[in-house]
Short mmCIF file of C-alpha atoms in Angstrom, two decimals:
data_model
loop_
_atom_site.label_atom_id
_atom_site.label_comp_id
_atom_site.label_asym_id
_atom_site.label_seq_id
_atom_site.Cartn_x
_atom_site.Cartn_y
_atom_site.Cartn_z
CA UNK C 1 -22.52 -117.36 -81.19
CA UNK C 2 -19.39 -119.49 -80.94
CA UNK C 3 -17.79 -119.40 -77.50
CA UNK C 4 -14.43 -120.99 -76.79
CA UNK C 5 -12.19 -121.00 -73.74
CA UNK C 6 -9.37 -123.44 -74.44
CA UNK C 7 -5.94 -124.29 -73.06
CA UNK C 8 -3.39 -126.72 -74.39
CA UNK C 9 0.28 -127.23 -73.56
CA UNK C 10 2.95 -128.94 -75.62
CA UNK C 11 6.74 -128.84 -75.40
CA UNK C 12 7.70 -125.36 -76.56
CA UNK C 13 4.12 -124.19 -77.20
CA UNK C 14 1.05 -123.22 -75.20
CA UNK C 15 -2.42 -122.26 -76.44
CA UNK C 16 -4.59 -120.15 -74.16
CA UNK C 17 -7.57 -118.37 -75.73
CA UNK C 18 -11.00 -117.12 -74.71
CA UNK C 19 -13.17 -115.97 -77.60
CA UNK C 20 -16.75 -115.09 -78.54
CA UNK C 21 -17.25 -115.27 -82.31
CA UNK C 22 -20.28 -114.27 -84.41
CA UNK C 23 -22.76 -116.91 -85.55
CA UNK C 24 -22.70 -115.71 -89.17
CA UNK C 25 -20.05 -114.57 -91.61
CA UNK C 26 -16.34 -115.33 -91.81
CA UNK C 27 -14.05 -115.15 -88.78
CA UNK C 28 -10.39 -115.20 -89.81
CA UNK C 29 -7.76 -116.67 -87.50
CA UNK C 30 -4.71 -114.69 -88.59
CA UNK C 31 -1.09 -114.62 -87.57
CA UNK C 32 2.40 -115.87 -88.39
CA UNK C 33 3.31 -119.54 -88.80
CA UNK C 34 3.41 -121.37 -85.49
CA UNK C 35 1.11 -118.96 -83.64
CA UNK C 36 -1.58 -121.61 -82.99
CA UNK C 37 -4.12 -121.03 -85.78
CA UNK C 38 -4.48 -124.66 -86.87
CA UNK C 39 -4.24 -125.95 -83.31
CA UNK C 40 -7.15 -123.71 -82.29
CA UNK C 41 -9.19 -124.79 -85.32
CA UNK C 42 -8.59 -128.47 -84.54
CA UNK C 43 -9.54 -127.87 -80.90
CA UNK C 44 -12.84 -126.29 -82.02
CA UNK C 45 -13.47 -129.42 -84.09
CA UNK C 46 -12.60 -131.77 -81.23
CA UNK C 47 -9.65 -133.18 -83.21
CA UNK C 48 -7.18 -131.69 -80.74
CA UNK C 49 -7.93 -132.36 -77.08
CA UNK C 50 -7.58 -129.00 -75.37
CA UNK C 51 -8.98 -128.28 -71.91
CA UNK C 52 -11.91 -125.93 -71.48
CA UNK C 53 -15.22 -125.16 -73.17
CA UNK C 54 -16.67 -124.91 -76.72
CA UNK C 55 -20.25 -123.73 -77.23
CA UNK C 56 -22.26 -123.19 -80.43
CA UNK C 57 -25.50 -121.25 -80.06
CA UNK C 58 -25.73 -122.28 -76.42
CA UNK C 59 -25.12 -125.98 -77.06
CA UNK C 60 -22.06 -127.43 -75.35
CA UNK C 61 -19.70 -129.32 -77.64
CA UNK C 62 -17.15 -129.38 -74.86
CA UNK C 63 -17.44 -128.42 -71.21
CA UNK C 64 -14.82 -130.12 -69.11
CA UNK C 65 -16.27 -128.66 -65.91
CA UNK C 66 -19.42 -130.74 -66.54
CA UNK C 67 -17.73 -133.72 -68.19
CA UNK C 68 -19.14 -132.94 -71.65
CA UNK C 69 -17.20 -133.79 -74.81
CA UNK C 70 -19.06 -134.32 -78.10
CA UNK C 71 -16.94 -136.27 -80.61
CA UNK C 72 -16.06 -134.61 -83.90
CA UNK C 73 -18.43 -136.68 -86.05
CA UNK C 74 -21.40 -135.55 -83.94
CA UNK C 75 -20.62 -131.83 -83.89
CA UNK C 76 -22.35 -130.98 -87.16
CA UNK C 77 -19.35 -129.29 -88.72
CA UNK C 78 -17.61 -129.23 -92.09
CA UNK C 79 -13.82 -129.21 -92.27
CA UNK C 80 -11.71 -128.17 -95.29
CA UNK C 81 -7.91 -128.49 -95.26
CA UNK C 82 -5.13 -127.44 -97.65
CA UNK C 83 -5.25 -130.71 -99.60
CA UNK C 84 -8.65 -131.68 -100.98
CA UNK C 85 -8.32 -135.34 -99.81
CA UNK C 86 -11.07 -136.57 -102.13
CA UNK C 87 -12.00 -140.23 -102.58
CA UNK C 88 -10.08 -141.21 -105.75
CA UNK C 89 -12.58 -143.89 -106.83
CA UNK C 90 -15.69 -141.67 -106.67
CA UNK C 91 -17.12 -139.15 -109.10
CA UNK C 92 -17.79 -135.61 -107.92
CA UNK C 93 -21.50 -136.37 -107.67
CA UNK C 94 -20.77 -139.48 -105.59
CA UNK C 95 -18.46 -137.50 -103.30
CA UNK C 96 -21.30 -135.07 -102.57
CA UNK C 97 -23.87 -137.85 -102.16
CA UNK C 98 -21.62 -139.59 -99.63
CA UNK C 99 -21.40 -136.39 -97.56
CA UNK C 100 -25.14 -135.77 -97.83
CA UNK C 101 -25.88 -139.20 -96.34
CA UNK C 102 -24.19 -138.11 -93.12
CA UNK C 103 -27.13 -135.82 -92.33
CA UNK C 104 -29.31 -137.79 -89.87
CA UNK C 105 -32.78 -138.77 -91.17
CA UNK C 106 -35.34 -136.11 -90.30
CA UNK C 107 -32.68 -133.56 -89.36
CA UNK C 108 -33.14 -129.99 -90.55
CA UNK C 109 -31.14 -129.44 -93.74
CA UNK C 110 -29.61 -125.96 -93.56
CA UNK C 111 -27.94 -125.94 -96.97
CA UNK C 112 -29.56 -127.16 -100.19
CA UNK C 113 -27.34 -129.53 -102.20
CA UNK C 114 -28.34 -128.01 -105.55
CA UNK C 115 -27.51 -124.53 -104.20
CA UNK C 116 -24.03 -125.75 -103.26
CA UNK C 117 -23.45 -127.16 -106.75
CA UNK C 118 -24.55 -123.86 -108.30
CA UNK C 119 -22.55 -121.65 -105.93
CA UNK C 120 -19.36 -123.60 -106.57
CA UNK C 121 -19.91 -124.06 -110.31
CA UNK C 122 -19.73 -127.85 -110.15
CA UNK C 123 -22.41 -128.84 -112.67
CA UNK C 124 -19.89 -129.54 -115.49
CA UNK C 125 -17.74 -131.62 -113.11
CA UNK C 126 -20.33 -133.93 -111.54
CA UNK C 127 -19.50 -137.00 -113.66
CA UNK C 128 -15.72 -136.65 -113.36
CA UNK C 129 -13.41 -138.47 -110.94
CA UNK C 130 -11.08 -136.56 -108.67
CA UNK C 131 -7.92 -137.68 -110.52
CA UNK C 132 -9.05 -135.73 -113.59
CA UNK C 133 -9.61 -132.44 -111.74
CA UNK C 134 -7.25 -129.47 -111.45
CA UNK C 135 -6.11 -128.27 -108.04
CA UNK C 136 -8.68 -125.47 -107.98
CA UNK C 137 -11.47 -127.84 -109.08
CA UNK C 138 -10.50 -130.36 -106.41
CA UNK C 139 -10.67 -127.70 -103.73
CA UNK C 140 -14.08 -126.53 -104.91
CA UNK C 141 -15.31 -130.11 -104.63
CA UNK C 142 -13.77 -130.40 -101.15
CA UNK C 143 -15.65 -127.28 -100.04
CA UNK C 144 -18.88 -128.55 -101.61
CA UNK C 145 -18.44 -131.92 -99.87
CA UNK C 146 -18.03 -130.15 -96.52
CA UNK C 147 -21.21 -128.17 -97.18
CA UNK C 148 -23.19 -131.15 -98.48
CA UNK C 149 -23.30 -132.50 -94.93
CA UNK C 150 -25.35 -129.39 -94.02
CA UNK C 151 -23.01 -128.30 -91.21
CA UNK C 152 -23.78 -125.81 -88.46
CA UNK C 153 -20.18 -124.57 -88.61
CA UNK C 154 -17.62 -124.61 -91.45
CA UNK C 155 -13.92 -124.76 -90.52
CA UNK C 156 -11.35 -123.96 -93.23
CA UNK C 157 -7.62 -124.45 -92.68
CA UNK C 158 -5.72 -122.41 -95.29
CA UNK C 159 -7.82 -123.81 -98.17
CA UNK C 160 -5.87 -121.80 -100.78
CA UNK C 161 -2.35 -122.47 -99.49
CA UNK C 162 -1.65 -125.40 -101.85
CA UNK C 163 -2.83 -123.55 -104.97
CA UNK C 164 -0.83 -121.45 -107.41
CA UNK C 165 -1.66 -117.78 -107.97
CA UNK C 166 -3.97 -118.48 -110.94
CA UNK C 167 -6.00 -121.09 -109.05
CA UNK C 168 -6.25 -118.80 -106.01
CA UNK C 169 -7.57 -116.02 -108.24
CA UNK C 170 -10.26 -118.43 -109.50
CA UNK C 171 -11.31 -119.60 -106.05
CA UNK C 172 -11.33 -116.33 -104.09
CA UNK C 173 -14.49 -115.01 -105.83
CA UNK C 174 -16.17 -118.35 -105.07
CA UNK C 175 -15.33 -117.99 -101.38
CA UNK C 176 -16.62 -114.40 -101.45
CA UNK C 177 -19.91 -115.66 -102.86
CA UNK C 178 -20.16 -118.25 -100.09
CA UNK C 179 -19.53 -115.52 -97.53
CA UNK C 180 -22.38 -113.43 -98.92
CA UNK C 181 -24.83 -116.29 -99.42
CA UNK C 182 -24.51 -118.84 -96.63
CA UNK C 183 -26.17 -118.22 -93.29
CA UNK C 184 -23.66 -120.18 -91.24
CA UNK C 185 -20.48 -119.25 -89.38
CA UNK C 186 -17.14 -119.91 -91.08
CA UNK C 187 -13.86 -119.97 -89.17
CA UNK C 188 -11.04 -119.47 -91.66
CA UNK C 189 -7.34 -119.98 -90.94
CA UNK C 190 -4.88 -118.00 -93.06
CA UNK C 191 -1.57 -116.18 -92.95
CA UNK C 192 -2.51 -114.12 -96.03
CA UNK C 193 -3.62 -110.57 -95.30
CA UNK C 194 -5.12 -110.37 -98.80
CA UNK C 195 -7.46 -113.28 -97.98
CA UNK C 196 -8.36 -111.64 -94.67
CA UNK C 197 -9.30 -108.32 -96.25
CA UNK C 198 -11.33 -109.96 -99.02
CA UNK C 199 -13.21 -112.56 -97.01
CA UNK C 200 -13.34 -111.81 -93.29
CA UNK C 201 -16.05 -110.03 -91.33
CA UNK C 202 -14.43 -110.70 -87.96
CA UNK C 203 -10.73 -111.03 -87.15
CA UNK C 204 -8.80 -112.87 -84.44
CA UNK C 205 -5.12 -111.92 -84.35
CA UNK C 206 -3.07 -114.74 -82.83
CA UNK C 207 0.49 -114.58 -81.57
CA UNK C 208 2.37 -117.23 -79.57
CA UNK C 209 -0.81 -119.17 -78.77
CA UNK C 210 -2.76 -116.17 -77.47
CA UNK C 211 -5.42 -113.93 -78.99
CA UNK C 212 -3.77 -110.50 -79.14
CA UNK C 213 -6.99 -108.90 -80.39
CA UNK C 214 -10.41 -109.92 -81.70
CA UNK C 215 -13.26 -107.92 -83.22
CA UNK C 216 -14.88 -106.68 -86.44
CA UNK C 217 -12.37 -106.58 -89.31
CA UNK C 218 -12.79 -102.87 -90.07
CA UNK C 219 -12.13 -101.91 -86.44
CA UNK C 220 -8.99 -103.98 -86.04
CA UNK C 221 -7.53 -103.01 -89.42
CA UNK C 222 -7.81 -99.33 -88.41
CA UNK C 223 -5.88 -99.71 -85.15
CA UNK C 224 -2.38 -98.20 -85.45
CA UNK C 225 -1.30 -99.95 -82.25
CA UNK C 226 -1.89 -103.37 -83.86
CA UNK C 227 0.80 -103.88 -86.49
CA UNK C 228 -0.53 -106.88 -88.41
CA UNK C 229 1.96 -109.43 -89.74
CA UNK C 230 3.31 -108.19 -93.05
CA UNK C 231 3.22 -110.24 -96.23
CA UNK C 232 6.61 -111.54 -97.44
CA UNK C 233 8.25 -109.02 -99.76
CA UNK C 234 5.71 -106.30 -98.98
CA UNK C 235 7.34 -103.38 -97.15
CA UNK C 236 4.11 -101.96 -95.74
CA UNK C 237 0.58 -103.33 -96.13
CA UNK C 238 -1.07 -101.54 -93.19
CA UNK C 239 -4.40 -100.12 -94.27
CA UNK C 240 -8.15 -100.09 -93.75
CA UNK C 241 -11.08 -101.96 -95.26
CA UNK C 242 -14.14 -99.88 -96.14
CA UNK C 243 -17.62 -101.24 -96.86
CA UNK C 244 -18.92 -98.85 -99.51
CA UNK C 245 -21.60 -98.35 -102.16
CA UNK C 246 -21.15 -97.39 -105.81
CA UNK C 247 -22.71 -93.92 -106.09
CA UNK C 248 -21.49 -92.72 -109.51
CA UNK C 249 -19.71 -93.84 -112.68
CA UNK C 250 -17.63 -91.63 -114.96
CA UNK C 251 -17.56 -93.61 -118.22
CA UNK C 252 -15.39 -91.04 -120.00
CA UNK C 253 -12.52 -91.59 -117.58
CA UNK C 254 -13.22 -95.17 -116.47
CA UNK C 255 -13.84 -94.22 -112.85
CA UNK C 256 -16.23 -95.31 -110.13
CA UNK C 257 -17.16 -93.19 -107.13
CA UNK C 258 -17.72 -94.99 -103.85
CA UNK C 259 -19.80 -93.56 -101.03
CA UNK C 260 -19.36 -94.59 -97.41
CA UNK C 261 -20.09 -93.14 -93.96
CA UNK C 262 -17.75 -90.16 -93.90
CA UNK C 263 -17.06 -89.37 -97.55
CA UNK C 264 -16.58 -90.43 -101.15
CA UNK C 265 -13.63 -91.78 -103.13
CA UNK C 266 -12.90 -92.11 -106.85
CA UNK C 267 -11.05 -95.12 -108.23
CA UNK C 268 -10.32 -96.70 -111.57
CA UNK C 269 -12.51 -99.79 -111.97
CA UNK C 270 -14.84 -101.61 -114.33
CA UNK C 271 -18.40 -100.22 -114.47
CA UNK C 272 -20.79 -101.35 -111.74
CA UNK C 273 -24.46 -100.46 -111.19
CA UNK C 274 -25.21 -97.64 -108.77
CA UNK C 275 -26.08 -99.08 -105.38
CA UNK C 276 -23.72 -102.06 -105.68
CA UNK C 277 -22.15 -102.92 -102.34
CA UNK C 278 -18.37 -103.30 -102.52
CA UNK C 279 -15.41 -103.67 -100.19
CA UNK C 280 -12.49 -101.31 -100.78
CA UNK C 281 -9.00 -101.26 -99.29
CA UNK C 282 -6.94 -98.12 -98.72
CA UNK C 283 -3.30 -98.61 -97.74
CA UNK C 284 -1.70 -96.27 -95.23
CA UNK C 285 1.24 -95.66 -97.56
CA UNK C 286 -1.22 -94.23 -100.13
CA UNK C 287 -2.58 -91.57 -97.76
CA UNK C 288 -0.94 -88.22 -96.97
CA UNK C 289 -2.23 -85.30 -94.90
CA UNK C 290 -2.28 -81.54 -95.21
CA UNK C 291 -3.62 -78.76 -93.01
CA UNK C 292 -5.26 -76.93 -95.91
CA UNK C 293 -7.65 -78.11 -98.58
CA UNK C 294 -5.44 -79.10 -101.53
CA UNK C 295 -5.75 -77.10 -104.75
CA UNK C 296 -4.61 -77.89 -108.30
CA UNK C 297 -3.43 -81.39 -107.42
CA UNK C 298 -3.39 -84.56 -109.52
CA UNK C 299 -4.75 -86.56 -106.58
CA UNK C 300 -8.50 -87.02 -107.08
CA UNK C 301 -9.43 -87.80 -103.50
CA UNK C 302 -9.17 -85.32 -100.65
CA UNK C 303 -11.30 -85.85 -97.55
CA UNK C 304 -11.78 -83.64 -94.49
CA UNK C 305 -10.64 -85.70 -91.51
CA UNK C 306 -9.88 -85.41 -87.83
CA UNK C 307 -6.65 -86.79 -86.40
CA UNK C 308 -7.64 -89.37 -83.81
CA UNK C 309 -4.23 -90.61 -82.66
CA UNK C 310 -0.59 -91.11 -83.64
CA UNK C 311 1.59 -94.21 -83.31
CA UNK C 312 5.36 -93.98 -83.83
CA UNK C 313 6.60 -96.95 -85.88
CA UNK C 314 10.35 -96.77 -86.44
CA UNK C 315 11.18 -93.79 -88.65
CA UNK C 316 7.52 -93.30 -89.54
CA UNK C 317 4.32 -92.32 -87.78
CA UNK C 318 1.03 -94.11 -88.34
CA UNK C 319 -1.93 -91.74 -88.12
CA UNK C 320 -5.49 -92.84 -87.37
CA UNK C 321 -7.80 -90.41 -89.14
CA UNK C 322 -11.58 -90.10 -88.93
CA UNK C 323 -13.43 -89.13 -92.11
CA UNK C 324 -16.58 -87.50 -90.83
CA UNK C 325 -18.42 -85.74 -93.64
CA UNK C 326 -22.22 -86.26 -93.64
CA UNK C 327 -23.16 -89.77 -94.74
CA UNK C 328 -23.26 -90.19 -98.52
CA UNK C 329 -24.91 -93.60 -98.60
CA UNK C 330 -28.12 -93.41 -96.59
CA UNK C 331 -29.80 -90.99 -94.18
CA UNK C 332 -28.56 -91.39 -90.63
CA UNK C 333 -29.00 -89.59 -87.36
CA UNK C 334 -26.14 -87.08 -87.30
CA UNK C 335 -22.85 -87.57 -89.08
CA UNK C 336 -21.31 -90.94 -89.81
CA UNK C 337 -17.62 -91.73 -89.70
CA UNK C 338 -15.04 -94.05 -91.24
CA UNK C 339 -11.43 -94.50 -90.05
CA UNK C 340 -8.41 -94.21 -92.32
CA UNK C 341 -4.72 -94.83 -91.72
CA UNK C 342 -1.89 -92.69 -93.07
CA UNK C 343 1.82 -93.43 -92.82
CA UNK C 344 4.11 -90.41 -92.90
CA UNK C 345 7.70 -89.76 -91.82
CA UNK C 346 8.43 -88.59 -88.29
CA UNK C 347 9.96 -85.47 -89.82
CA UNK C 348 6.68 -84.67 -91.58
CA UNK C 349 4.72 -85.25 -88.38
CA UNK C 350 7.02 -82.87 -86.49
CA UNK C 351 6.95 -80.25 -89.26
CA UNK C 352 3.14 -80.24 -89.20
CA UNK C 353 3.14 -80.25 -85.36
CA UNK C 354 0.37 -82.84 -85.44
CA UNK C 355 -1.77 -83.36 -82.35
CA UNK C 356 -4.86 -85.53 -81.74
CA UNK C 357 -7.98 -83.55 -82.57
CA UNK C 358 -6.39 -81.59 -85.44
CA UNK C 359 -8.63 -80.89 -88.45
CA UNK C 360 -6.79 -82.07 -91.57
CA UNK C 361 -7.32 -83.16 -95.15
CA UNK C 362 -6.41 -86.70 -96.22
CA UNK C 363 -5.15 -87.09 -99.79
CA UNK C 364 -5.79 -90.63 -100.98
CA UNK C 365 -3.62 -91.68 -103.92
CA UNK C 366 -4.88 -95.23 -104.33
CA UNK C 367 -8.03 -97.24 -103.66
CA UNK C 368 -8.44 -100.93 -104.52
CA UNK C 369 -11.56 -103.05 -104.70
CA UNK C 370 -11.22 -106.33 -102.83
#
């Protein structure tokens, strides 16, 4: 468990947060520019001198009430920033060896160096110097160097921000593999909702130096009262993230069926073995509701749902729906549920006379695999 209670004041800005973060998986610090994401990350690392307390698994890295402050180089952390900042005179292998030497003799090595090289696909690059690497390759080496020191905590400050779209597309699957494989906590700063939905297990929403909300990603994404910052040029990217399992494949039509607590959904996707765990995203703008089971419709997905609550948002209404069919993934005690969001016009909400508790059907037009 990572525990932090930190305060910092600058001209025109104040940081005041109190957080408990999980000791495994990716925690995303998310919010608009200037909200305090990087400042909080640097304070966790001890690079920014905030006032308060930082604990990792019960060990105090900072506790000003007791006069404790462990310097950054003794905190057992890895730090990755936007620019790779590699040593220009060293080969990739030498970069990793330098980081590995920082592990104290006799200390428990949490991450195997060869595993890091394999995970990040660095074997063909080991003899090359940093000046010969592409931006995506440099960032992979920077991540590997941070991991080669066998850290207890990995901090990442917008590691994809300096890359073009093609390089980001190459590196995101690598980060997903790290998320699934490494048994250490990662705190990840980003202003990209796409990166959040693909990588994060836990979400901290920051605004004006304060944590507006914190909790499991799926829970926060499904809250209609928490309008997350929208991506530039995207009119509406509210939606939910669903952890699902591939339960069927229709080769004739190029479709996969996903099962999750509360229902099943079809989507167009490449074949995947039955039982494969996947993460899917359903946008609120792709969900509509009806009071009767739809018939003779081109929309493949219609789920029985219960209306949990409504949130007026300008000329639209955001509906929080609960899909609650019997579990389709594994036996459970009773019925399992999954939340969905639907965005409809206020006129439609009034015409349907919607009230919390109503039994409805959700028509899902689009599902995307993250």
